[in-house]
PDB file of C-alpha atoms in Angstrom:
ATOM      1  CA  MET A  21      89.282  68.953 154.186  1.00  0.00           C
ATOM      2  CA  GLN A  22      88.247  66.074 156.426  1.00  0.00           C
ATOM      3  CA  ALA A  23      89.352  64.567 159.725  1.00  0.00           C
ATOM      4  CA  LYS A  24      91.361  61.860 157.975  1.00  0.00           C
ATOM      5  CA  ASP A  25      93.421  64.547 156.214  1.00  0.00           C
ATOM      6  CA  ILE A  26      94.737  66.170 159.387  1.00  0.00           C
ATOM      7  CA  MET A  27      94.750  63.365 161.973  1.00  0.00           C
ATOM      8  CA  VAL A  28      98.037  62.097 163.398  1.00  0.00           C
ATOM      9  CA  SER A  29      99.036  58.929 165.189  1.00  0.00           C
ATOM     10  CA  PRO A  30      98.515  59.409 168.946  1.00  0.00           C
ATOM     11  CA  PRO A  31     101.292  58.533 171.409  1.00  0.00           C
ATOM     12  CA  SER A  32      99.806  55.985 173.774  1.00  0.00           C
ATOM     13  CA  ILE A  33     100.376  54.214 177.061  1.00  0.00           C
ATOM     14  CA  ASP A  34      98.718  51.374 178.943  1.00  0.00           C
ATOM     15  CA  LYS A  35      96.579  52.273 181.933  1.00  0.00           C
ATOM     16  CA  SER A  36      98.730  50.095 184.199  1.00  0.00           C
ATOM     17  CA  ALA A  37     101.950  51.965 183.379  1.00  0.00           C
ATOM     18  CA  LYS A  38     103.389  54.303 185.996  1.00  0.00           C
ATOM     19  CA  ILE A  39     102.986  58.068 185.932  1.00  0.00           C
ATOM     20  CA  SER A  40     106.747  58.493 185.878  1.00  0.00           C
ATOM     21  CA  ASN A  41     106.833  56.476 182.641  1.00  0.00           C
ATOM     22  CA  ALA A  42     104.102  58.658 181.180  1.00  0.00           C
ATOM     23  CA  LEU A  43     106.050  61.825 181.932  1.00  0.00           C
ATOM     24  CA  GLY A  44     109.083  60.283 180.253  1.00  0.00           C
ATOM     25  CA  ILE A  45     107.095  59.521 177.096  1.00  0.00           C
ATOM     26  CA  MET A  46     105.591  63.016 177.087  1.00  0.00           C
ATOM     27  CA  GLU A  47     109.056  64.529 177.315  1.00  0.00           C
ATOM     28  CA  LYS A  48     110.430  62.301 174.544  1.00  0.00           C
ATOM     29  CA  LYS A  49     107.465  62.887 172.236  1.00  0.00           C
ATOM     30  CA  ASN A  50     107.217  66.575 173.141  1.00  0.00           C
ATOM     31  CA  THR A  51     103.513  66.242 173.855  1.00  0.00           C
ATOM     32  CA  ARG A  52     101.155  67.138 176.686  1.00  0.00           C
ATOM     33  CA  ARG A  53      98.691  64.303 176.029  1.00  0.00           C
ATOM     34  CA  LEU A  54      98.741  60.526 175.799  1.00  0.00           C
ATOM     35  CA  LEU A  55      96.031  58.139 174.655  1.00  0.00           C
ATOM     36  CA  VAL A  56      95.480  55.608 177.453  1.00  0.00           C
ATOM     37  CA  THR A  57      94.532  52.100 176.361  1.00  0.00           C
ATOM     38  CA  HIS A  58      94.193  48.606 177.763  1.00  0.00           C
ATOM     39  CA  ASN A  59      93.799  45.415 175.740  1.00  0.00           C
ATOM     40  CA  ASN A  60      93.548  47.557 172.596  1.00  0.00           C
ATOM     41  CA  GLU A  61      90.579  49.501 173.971  1.00  0.00           C
ATOM     42  CA  VAL A  62      90.489  53.236 174.691  1.00  0.00           C
ATOM     43  CA  VAL A  63      90.380  53.950 178.425  1.00  0.00           C
ATOM     44  CA  GLY A  64      90.854  57.721 178.439  1.00  0.00           C
ATOM     45  CA  ILE A  65      93.250  60.605 177.905  1.00  0.00           C
ATOM     46  CA  LEU A  66      96.180  61.541 180.133  1.00  0.00           C
ATOM     47  CA  THR A  67      97.108  65.226 180.054  1.00  0.00           C
ATOM     48  CA  MET A  68      99.659  67.401 181.763  1.00  0.00           C
ATOM     49  CA  ARG A  69      96.788  69.114 183.524  1.00  0.00           C
ATOM     50  CA  ASN A  70      95.594  65.770 184.903  1.00  0.00           C
ATOM     51  CA  LEU A  71      99.113  65.119 186.160  1.00  0.00           C
ATOM     52  CA  ALA A  72      99.512  68.565 187.700  1.00  0.00           C
ATOM     53  CA  LYS A  73      96.226  68.014 189.520  1.00  0.00           C
ATOM     54  CA  GLU A  74      97.010  64.498 190.687  1.00  0.00           C
ATOM     55  CA  LEU A  75     100.640  64.988 191.685  1.00  0.00           C
ATOM     56  CA  GLY A  76      99.795  68.117 193.662  1.00  0.00           C
ATOM     57  CA  THR A  77      97.035  66.452 195.669  1.00  0.00           C
ATOM     58  CA  LYS A  78      97.871  66.181 199.359  1.00  0.00           C
ATOM     59  CA  LYS A  79      96.503  62.651 199.575  1.00  0.00           C
ATOM     60  CA  ARG A  80      99.127  61.531 197.079  1.00  0.00           C
ATOM     61  CA  THR A  81     102.178  61.084 199.238  1.00  0.00           C
ATOM     62  CA  LYS A  82     103.599  58.126 197.329  1.00  0.00           C
ATOM     63  CA  PRO A  83     106.247  58.813 194.662  1.00  0.00           C
ATOM     64  CA  PRO A  84     104.979  59.042 191.053  1.00  0.00           C
ATOM     65  CA  SER A  85     106.934  55.912 190.163  1.00  0.00           C
ATOM     66  CA  SER A  86     104.413  53.908 192.197  1.00  0.00           C
ATOM     67  CA  LEU A  87     101.201  55.484 190.841  1.00  0.00           C
ATOM     68  CA  PRO A  88      99.505  53.949 187.793  1.00  0.00           C
ATOM     69  CA  VAL A  89      98.415  56.122 184.887  1.00  0.00           C
ATOM     70  CA  VAL A  90      94.772  55.171 185.462  1.00  0.00           C
ATOM     71  CA  THR A  91      94.706  57.343 188.612  1.00  0.00           C
ATOM     72  CA  ALA A  92      95.029  60.521 186.524  1.00  0.00           C
ATOM     73  CA  ILE A  93      93.097  59.987 183.284  1.00  0.00           C
ATOM     74  CA  SER A  94      90.042  61.816 181.988  1.00  0.00           C
ATOM     75  CA  GLY A  95      87.357  60.964 179.459  1.00  0.00           C
ATOM     76  CA  ASN A  96      87.649  64.237 177.565  1.00  0.00           C
ATOM     77  CA  PHE A  97      87.532  62.904 174.012  1.00  0.00           C
ATOM     78  CA  THR A  98      84.983  62.605 171.216  1.00  0.00           C
ATOM     79  CA  PHE A  99      84.858  59.999 168.464  1.00  0.00           C
ATOM     80  CA  VAL A 100      84.472  61.326 164.921  1.00  0.00           C
ATOM     81  CA  LYS A 101      84.317  59.626 161.543  1.00  0.00           C
ATOM     82  CA  PRO A 102      87.242  59.920 159.110  1.00  0.00           C
ATOM     83  CA  ASP A 103      85.072  61.939 156.726  1.00  0.00           C
ATOM     84  CA  THR A 104      84.062  64.514 159.358  1.00  0.00           C
ATOM     85  CA  LYS A 105      84.465  67.956 157.812  1.00  0.00           C
ATOM     86  CA  PHE A 106      87.115  70.301 159.169  1.00  0.00           C
ATOM     87  CA  LEU A 107      84.731  73.002 160.407  1.00  0.00           C
ATOM     88  CA  VAL A 108      82.581  70.374 162.125  1.00  0.00           C
ATOM     89  CA  ALA A 109      85.686  69.142 163.926  1.00  0.00           C
ATOM     90  CA  VAL A 110      86.487  72.716 164.976  1.00  0.00           C
ATOM     91  CA  LYS A 111      82.962  73.200 166.293  1.00  0.00           C
ATOM     92  CA  ILE A 112      83.175  70.013 168.383  1.00  0.00           C
ATOM     93  CA  ILE A 113      86.474  71.102 169.922  1.00  0.00           C
ATOM     94  CA  LYS A 114      85.026  74.538 170.669  1.00  0.00           C
ATOM     95  CA  GLU A 115      82.022  73.040 172.433  1.00  0.00           C
ATOM     96  CA  LYS A 116      83.531  70.024 174.155  1.00  0.00           C
ATOM     97  CA  GLY A 117      87.270  70.637 174.372  1.00  0.00           C
ATOM     98  CA  GLY A 118      89.589  67.656 174.648  1.00  0.00           C
ATOM     99  CA  VAL A 119      90.652  65.730 171.574  1.00  0.00           C
ATOM    100  CA  LEU A 120      88.953  64.011 168.656  1.00  0.00           C
ATOM    101  CA  LEU A 121      89.533  60.298 168.118  1.00  0.00           C
ATOM    102  CA  VAL A 122      89.091  59.334 164.475  1.00  0.00           C
ATOM    103  CA  SER A 123      87.389  55.958 164.134  1.00  0.00           C
ATOM    104  CA  GLU A 124      84.910  54.131 161.923  1.00  0.00           C
ATOM    105  CA  ASN A 125      83.436  52.112 164.791  1.00  0.00           C
ATOM    106  CA  GLU A 126      84.233  54.109 167.990  1.00  0.00           C
ATOM    107  CA  LYS A 127      86.680  51.391 168.954  1.00  0.00           C
ATOM    108  CA  ASP A 128      89.611  51.115 166.565  1.00  0.00           C
ATOM    109  CA  VAL A 129      91.420  54.468 166.615  1.00  0.00           C
ATOM    110  CA  LEU A 130      92.853  55.488 163.252  1.00  0.00           C
ATOM    111  CA  GLY A 131      94.351  58.711 164.576  1.00  0.00           C
ATOM    112  CA  TRP A 132      93.558  61.711 166.690  1.00  0.00           C
ATOM    113  CA  ILE A 133      93.124  65.433 166.254  1.00  0.00           C
ATOM    114  CA  THR A 134      94.277  67.869 168.917  1.00  0.00           C
ATOM    115  CA  PRO A 135      94.035  71.670 168.814  1.00  0.00           C
ATOM    116  CA  ASN A 136      97.520  71.673 167.285  1.00  0.00           C
ATOM    117  CA  GLU A 137      96.351  69.838 164.160  1.00  0.00           C
ATOM    118  CA  LEU A 138      93.360  72.145 163.787  1.00  0.00           C
ATOM    119  CA  ILE A 139      95.297  75.403 163.942  1.00  0.00           C
ATOM    120  CA  GLY A 140      98.014  73.977 161.705  1.00  0.00           C
ATOM    121  CA  ALA A 141      95.463  73.167 159.002  1.00  0.00           C
ATOM    122  CA  TYR A 142      93.728  76.549 159.007  1.00  0.00           C
ATOM    123  CA  ASP A 143      94.842  79.592 157.022  1.00  0.00           C
ATOM    124  CA  PHE A 144      94.873  82.380 159.605  1.00  0.00           C
ATOM    125  CA  ASN A 145      94.754  85.965 158.434  1.00  0.00           C
ATOM    126  CA  GLY A 146      94.889  89.130 160.477  1.00  0.00           C
ATOM    127  CA  GLN A 147      97.071  90.045 163.398  1.00  0.00           C
ATOM    128  CA  ALA A 148      97.678  89.062 166.998  1.00  0.00           C
ATOM    129  CA  LYS A 149      95.017  91.495 168.197  1.00  0.00           C
ATOM    130  CA  ASP A 150      92.431  89.540 166.185  1.00  0.00           C
ATOM    131  CA  VAL A 151      93.136  86.163 167.808  1.00  0.00           C
ATOM    132  CA  MET A 152      94.160  86.986 171.374  1.00  0.00           C
ATOM    133  CA  PHE A 153      92.331  86.708 174.658  1.00  0.00           C
ATOM    134  CA  GLN A 154      92.262  90.103 176.341  1.00  0.00           C
ATOM    135  CA  LYS A 155      89.587  89.862 179.009  1.00  0.00           C
ATOM    136  CA  THR A 156      90.411  88.614 182.505  1.00  0.00           C
ATOM    137  CA  ILE A 157      94.000  87.556 181.870  1.00  0.00           C
ATOM    138  CA  ILE A 158      95.099  85.291 184.721  1.00  0.00           C
ATOM    139  CA  THR A 159      98.595  86.162 185.925  1.00  0.00           C
ATOM    140  CA  ILE A 160     100.756  85.212 188.878  1.00  0.00           C
ATOM    141  CA  ASN A 161     103.682  86.762 190.725  1.00  0.00           C
ATOM    142  CA  SER A 162     107.047  85.011 190.614  1.00  0.00           C
ATOM    143  CA  SER A 163     107.171  84.905 194.427  1.00  0.00           C
ATOM    144  CA  GLU A 164     103.909  82.950 194.725  1.00  0.00           C
ATOM    145  CA  ARG A 165     103.965  79.332 195.821  1.00  0.00           C
ATOM    146  CA  LEU A 166     103.758  76.593 193.218  1.00  0.00           C
ATOM    147  CA  VAL A 167     100.640  75.207 194.885  1.00  0.00           C
ATOM    148  CA  HIS A 168      98.902  78.501 194.113  1.00  0.00           C
ATOM    149  CA  ALA A 169      99.886  78.288 190.439  1.00  0.00           C
ATOM    150  CA  ARG A 170      98.374  74.801 190.360  1.00  0.00           C
ATOM    151  CA  TYR A 171      95.199  76.114 192.003  1.00  0.00           C
ATOM    152  CA  LEU A 172      94.836  78.895 189.425  1.00  0.00           C
ATOM    153  CA  MET A 173      95.316  76.480 186.520  1.00  0.00           C
ATOM    154  CA  LEU A 174      92.644  74.130 187.811  1.00  0.00           C
ATOM    155  CA  GLU A 175      90.252  76.870 188.926  1.00  0.00           C
ATOM    156  CA  HIS A 176      90.370  78.735 185.610  1.00  0.00           C
ATOM    157  CA  ASN A 177      90.997  75.735 183.325  1.00  0.00           C
ATOM    158  CA  VAL A 178      94.203  77.139 181.851  1.00  0.00           C
ATOM    159  CA  GLY A 179      97.444  75.382 181.054  1.00  0.00           C
ATOM    160  CA  ARG A 180      99.855  78.314 181.171  1.00  0.00           C
ATOM    161  CA  ILE A 181     100.026  81.536 183.149  1.00  0.00           C
ATOM    162  CA  PRO A 182     102.107  84.689 182.514  1.00  0.00           C
ATOM    163  CA  VAL A 183     104.407  85.487 185.425  1.00  0.00           C
ATOM    164  CA  MET A 184     104.651  89.104 186.539  1.00  0.00           C
ATOM    165  CA  GLU A 185     107.067  90.984 188.770  1.00  0.00           C
ATOM    166  CA  ASP A 186     106.642  94.663 189.616  1.00  0.00           C
ATOM    167  CA  GLY A 187     104.108  94.956 186.802  1.00  0.00           C
ATOM    168  CA  LYS A 188     106.467  93.520 184.196  1.00  0.00           C
ATOM    169  CA  LEU A 189     106.256  90.194 182.354  1.00  0.00           C
ATOM    170  CA  ILE A 190     109.252  88.057 183.299  1.00  0.00           C
ATOM    171  CA  GLY A 191     108.160  84.536 182.413  1.00  0.00           C
ATOM    172  CA  VAL A 192     105.507  81.889 181.911  1.00  0.00           C
ATOM    173  CA  ILE A 193     104.631  78.888 184.053  1.00  0.00           C
ATOM    174  CA  SER A 194     102.968  75.856 182.495  1.00  0.00           C
ATOM    175  CA  GLU A 195     101.129  72.786 183.719  1.00  0.00           C
ATOM    176  CA  LYS A 196     104.180  70.791 182.610  1.00  0.00           C
ATOM    177  CA  ASP A 197     106.408  72.884 184.891  1.00  0.00           C
ATOM    178  CA  VAL A 198     104.000  72.185 187.763  1.00  0.00           C
ATOM    179  CA  ALA A 199     103.669  68.443 187.090  1.00  0.00           C
ATOM    180  CA  VAL A 200     107.411  67.853 186.717  1.00  0.00           C
ATOM    181  CA  ALA A 201     108.204  69.911 189.835  1.00  0.00           C
ATOM    182  CA  PHE A 202     105.717  67.953 191.934  1.00  0.00           C
ATOM    183  CA  GLN A 203     107.043  64.662 190.558  1.00  0.00           C
ATOM    184  CA  GLU A 204     110.617  65.536 191.484  1.00  0.00           C
ATOM    185  CA  PHE A 205     109.512  66.847 194.880  1.00  0.00           C
ATOM    186  CA  LYS A 206     107.543  63.739 195.819  1.00  0.00           C
ATOM    187  CA  ASP A 207     110.257  61.434 194.543  1.00  0.00           C
ATOM    188  CA  SER A 208     112.931  63.118 196.648  1.00  0.00           C
ATOM    189  CA  VAL A 209     111.224  64.353 199.833  1.00  0.00           C
ATOM    190  CA  PRO A 210     110.165  61.850 202.529  1.00  0.00           C
ATOM    191  CA  ASP A 211     106.404  61.630 203.158  1.00  0.00           C
ATOM    192  CA  ASN A 212     106.605  63.079 206.668  1.00  0.00           C
ATOM    193  CA  HIS A 213     108.385  66.229 205.411  1.00  0.00           C
ATOM    194  CA  GLN A 214     106.325  66.951 202.309  1.00  0.00           C
ATOM    195  CA  GLU A 215     103.562  69.078 203.824  1.00  0.00           C
ATOM    196  CA  ALA A 216     106.038  71.468 205.429  1.00  0.00           C
ATOM    197  CA  ARG A 217     108.553  71.673 202.593  1.00  0.00           C
ATOM    198  CA  ILE A 218     106.145  71.976 199.674  1.00  0.00           C
ATOM    199  CA  LYS A 219     105.569  75.576 200.763  1.00  0.00           C
ATOM    200  CA  ASN A 220     109.152  76.297 199.692  1.00  0.00           C
ATOM    201  CA  LEU A 221     108.387  75.532 196.040  1.00  0.00           C
ATOM    202  CA  LEU A 222     107.960  78.885 194.284  1.00  0.00           C
ATOM    203  CA  VAL A 223     106.868  79.894 190.795  1.00  0.00           C
ATOM    204  CA  ALA A 224     110.250  81.544 190.228  1.00  0.00           C
ATOM    205  CA  ASP A 225     111.972  78.184 190.716  1.00  0.00           C
ATOM    206  CA  VAL A 226     110.295  76.399 187.802  1.00  0.00           C
ATOM    207  CA  MET A 227     108.944  78.992 185.361  1.00  0.00           C
ATOM    208  CA  THR A 228     110.327  79.659 181.883  1.00  0.00           C
ATOM    209  CA  ARG A 229     111.986  83.049 181.769  1.00  0.00           C
ATOM    210  CA  ASN A 230     112.081  85.478 178.835  1.00  0.00           C
ATOM    211  CA  PRO A 231     109.124  83.990 176.944  1.00  0.00           C
ATOM    212  CA  ILE A 232     108.457  84.630 173.271  1.00  0.00           C
ATOM    213  CA  THR A 233     106.073  87.573 172.936  1.00  0.00           C
ATOM    214  CA  ALA A 234     104.146  89.348 170.204  1.00  0.00           C
ATOM    215  CA  THR A 235     102.770  92.808 169.607  1.00  0.00           C
ATOM    216  CA  PRO A 236      99.155  93.483 168.627  1.00  0.00           C
ATOM    217  CA  SER A 237     100.271  93.853 164.987  1.00  0.00           C
ATOM    218  CA  THR A 238     102.267  90.604 164.765  1.00  0.00           C
ATOM    219  CA  PRO A 239     100.844  88.537 161.856  1.00  0.00           C
ATOM    220  CA  ALA A 240      98.679  85.689 163.124  1.00  0.00           C
ATOM    221  CA  GLU A 241     100.367  83.269 160.729  1.00  0.00           C
ATOM    222  CA  GLU A 242     103.716  83.865 162.449  1.00  0.00           C
ATOM    223  CA  ILE A 243     102.167  83.014 165.796  1.00  0.00           C
ATOM    224  CA  VAL A 244     100.597  79.831 164.446  1.00  0.00           C
ATOM    225  CA  SER A 245     103.951  78.769 163.002  1.00  0.00           C
ATOM    226  CA  LEU A 246     105.608  79.165 166.412  1.00  0.00           C
ATOM    227  CA  MET A 247     102.902  77.129 168.123  1.00  0.00           C
ATOM    228  CA  VAL A 248     102.790  74.329 165.556  1.00  0.00           C
ATOM    229  CA  HIS A 249     106.455  73.982 164.674  1.00  0.00           C
ATOM    230  CA  LYS A 250     108.157  75.168 167.888  1.00  0.00           C
ATOM    231  CA  ASN A 251     105.503  73.857 170.307  1.00  0.00           C
ATOM    232  CA  VAL A 252     105.075  77.250 171.968  1.00  0.00           C
ATOM    233  CA  GLY A 253     101.909  76.959 174.033  1.00  0.00           C
ATOM    234  CA  ILE A 254     101.329  80.601 174.979  1.00  0.00           C
ATOM    235  CA  ILE A 255     102.410  83.902 173.491  1.00  0.00           C
ATOM    236  CA  PRO A 256     101.852  86.991 175.619  1.00  0.00           C
ATOM    237  CA  VAL A 257     100.915  90.079 173.608  1.00  0.00           C
ATOM    238  CA  MET A 258     102.747  93.199 174.733  1.00  0.00           C
ATOM    239  CA  ASP A 259     102.082  96.828 173.880  1.00  0.00           C
ATOM    240  CA  ALA A 260     104.499  99.484 175.177  1.00  0.00           C
ATOM    241  CA  GLY A 261     105.683  97.103 177.895  1.00  0.00           C
ATOM    242  CA  LYS A 262     102.160  96.272 179.048  1.00  0.00           C
ATOM    243  CA  LEU A 263     100.533  92.851 178.870  1.00  0.00           C
ATOM    244  CA  VAL A 264      97.399  93.397 176.768  1.00  0.00           C
ATOM    245  CA  GLY A 265      96.484  89.842 175.802  1.00  0.00           C
ATOM    246  CA  ILE A 266      97.575  86.246 175.431  1.00  0.00           C
ATOM    247  CA  ILE A 267      97.407  83.854 172.508  1.00  0.00           C
ATOM    248  CA  THR A 268      96.948  80.131 173.039  1.00  0.00           C
ATOM    249  CA  ARG A 269      95.796  77.326 170.807  1.00  0.00           C
ATOM    250  CA  ARG A 270      92.387  77.725 172.423  1.00  0.00           C
ATOM    251  CA  SER A 271      92.163  81.415 171.508  1.00  0.00           C
ATOM    252  CA  LEU A 272      93.172  80.609 167.929  1.00  0.00           C
ATOM    253  CA  ILE A 273      90.500  77.920 167.636  1.00  0.00           C
ATOM    254  CA  THR A 274      87.934  80.285 169.107  1.00  0.00           C
ATOM    255  CA  SER A 275      88.722  82.749 166.323  1.00  0.00           C
ATOM    256  CA  ILE A 276      87.973  80.222 163.544  1.00  0.00           C
ATOM    257  CA  PRO A 277      84.463  80.945 162.244  1.00  0.00           C
ATOM    258  CA  THR A 278      82.153  77.926 162.132  1.00  0.00           C
ATOM    259  CA  LEU A 279      78.601  77.439 160.964  1.00  0.00           C
ATOM    260  CA  GLU A 280      76.026  77.408 163.763  1.00  0.00           C
TER     261      GLU A 280
END
């Protein structure tokens, strides 16, 4: 299996477009990334994490509708040839993160490969306990401020965090929840009131309640199916009511053996 066999057409946007337009495209396409171009050249990648970071920055007091996409892009991508082998592609993602842009000349993009395409193309065996992260699980309380959730995501480079209350899992908050909440806040609250009122934004206000969970013995293939076909980005693993691990696309990719 090669890169050309699993690549998909990337949703894209021009660097001069507004962030509000980008969020609209992400919602419509059900994606957390956009390829940013200008004059048919690749400029960078726009992710939900970029947006959560940018929209939550104190210096950004203007509404998202007035900010261009270029203010929030990153260069986290790697060009690969169409005939790049699957396990080589996995190794690159493990080492560098981001996405793979499939191209013959590092200019004309034929398609891209995100973690979703990689896990969807691999035949996972085993159970949830074999593919989950279980060390240093980052969690947050539902009563915490949204700005703290954003801080944790950026500090620990995670896109989703389990939400706890009295030691029990009650929800999940994602970088999308954070980005959209900050967009709506900055679009609706006057500049001179934002610093005071942003403290009123709480995790409980924007999180997703009653998330899909797994047990340590849940087949890994069932988890992959949920992530690929239902776009579930995190699955907490519960054992006797206790959070014992989390499964993300990153943890699944980490579990794929590659040649050193």
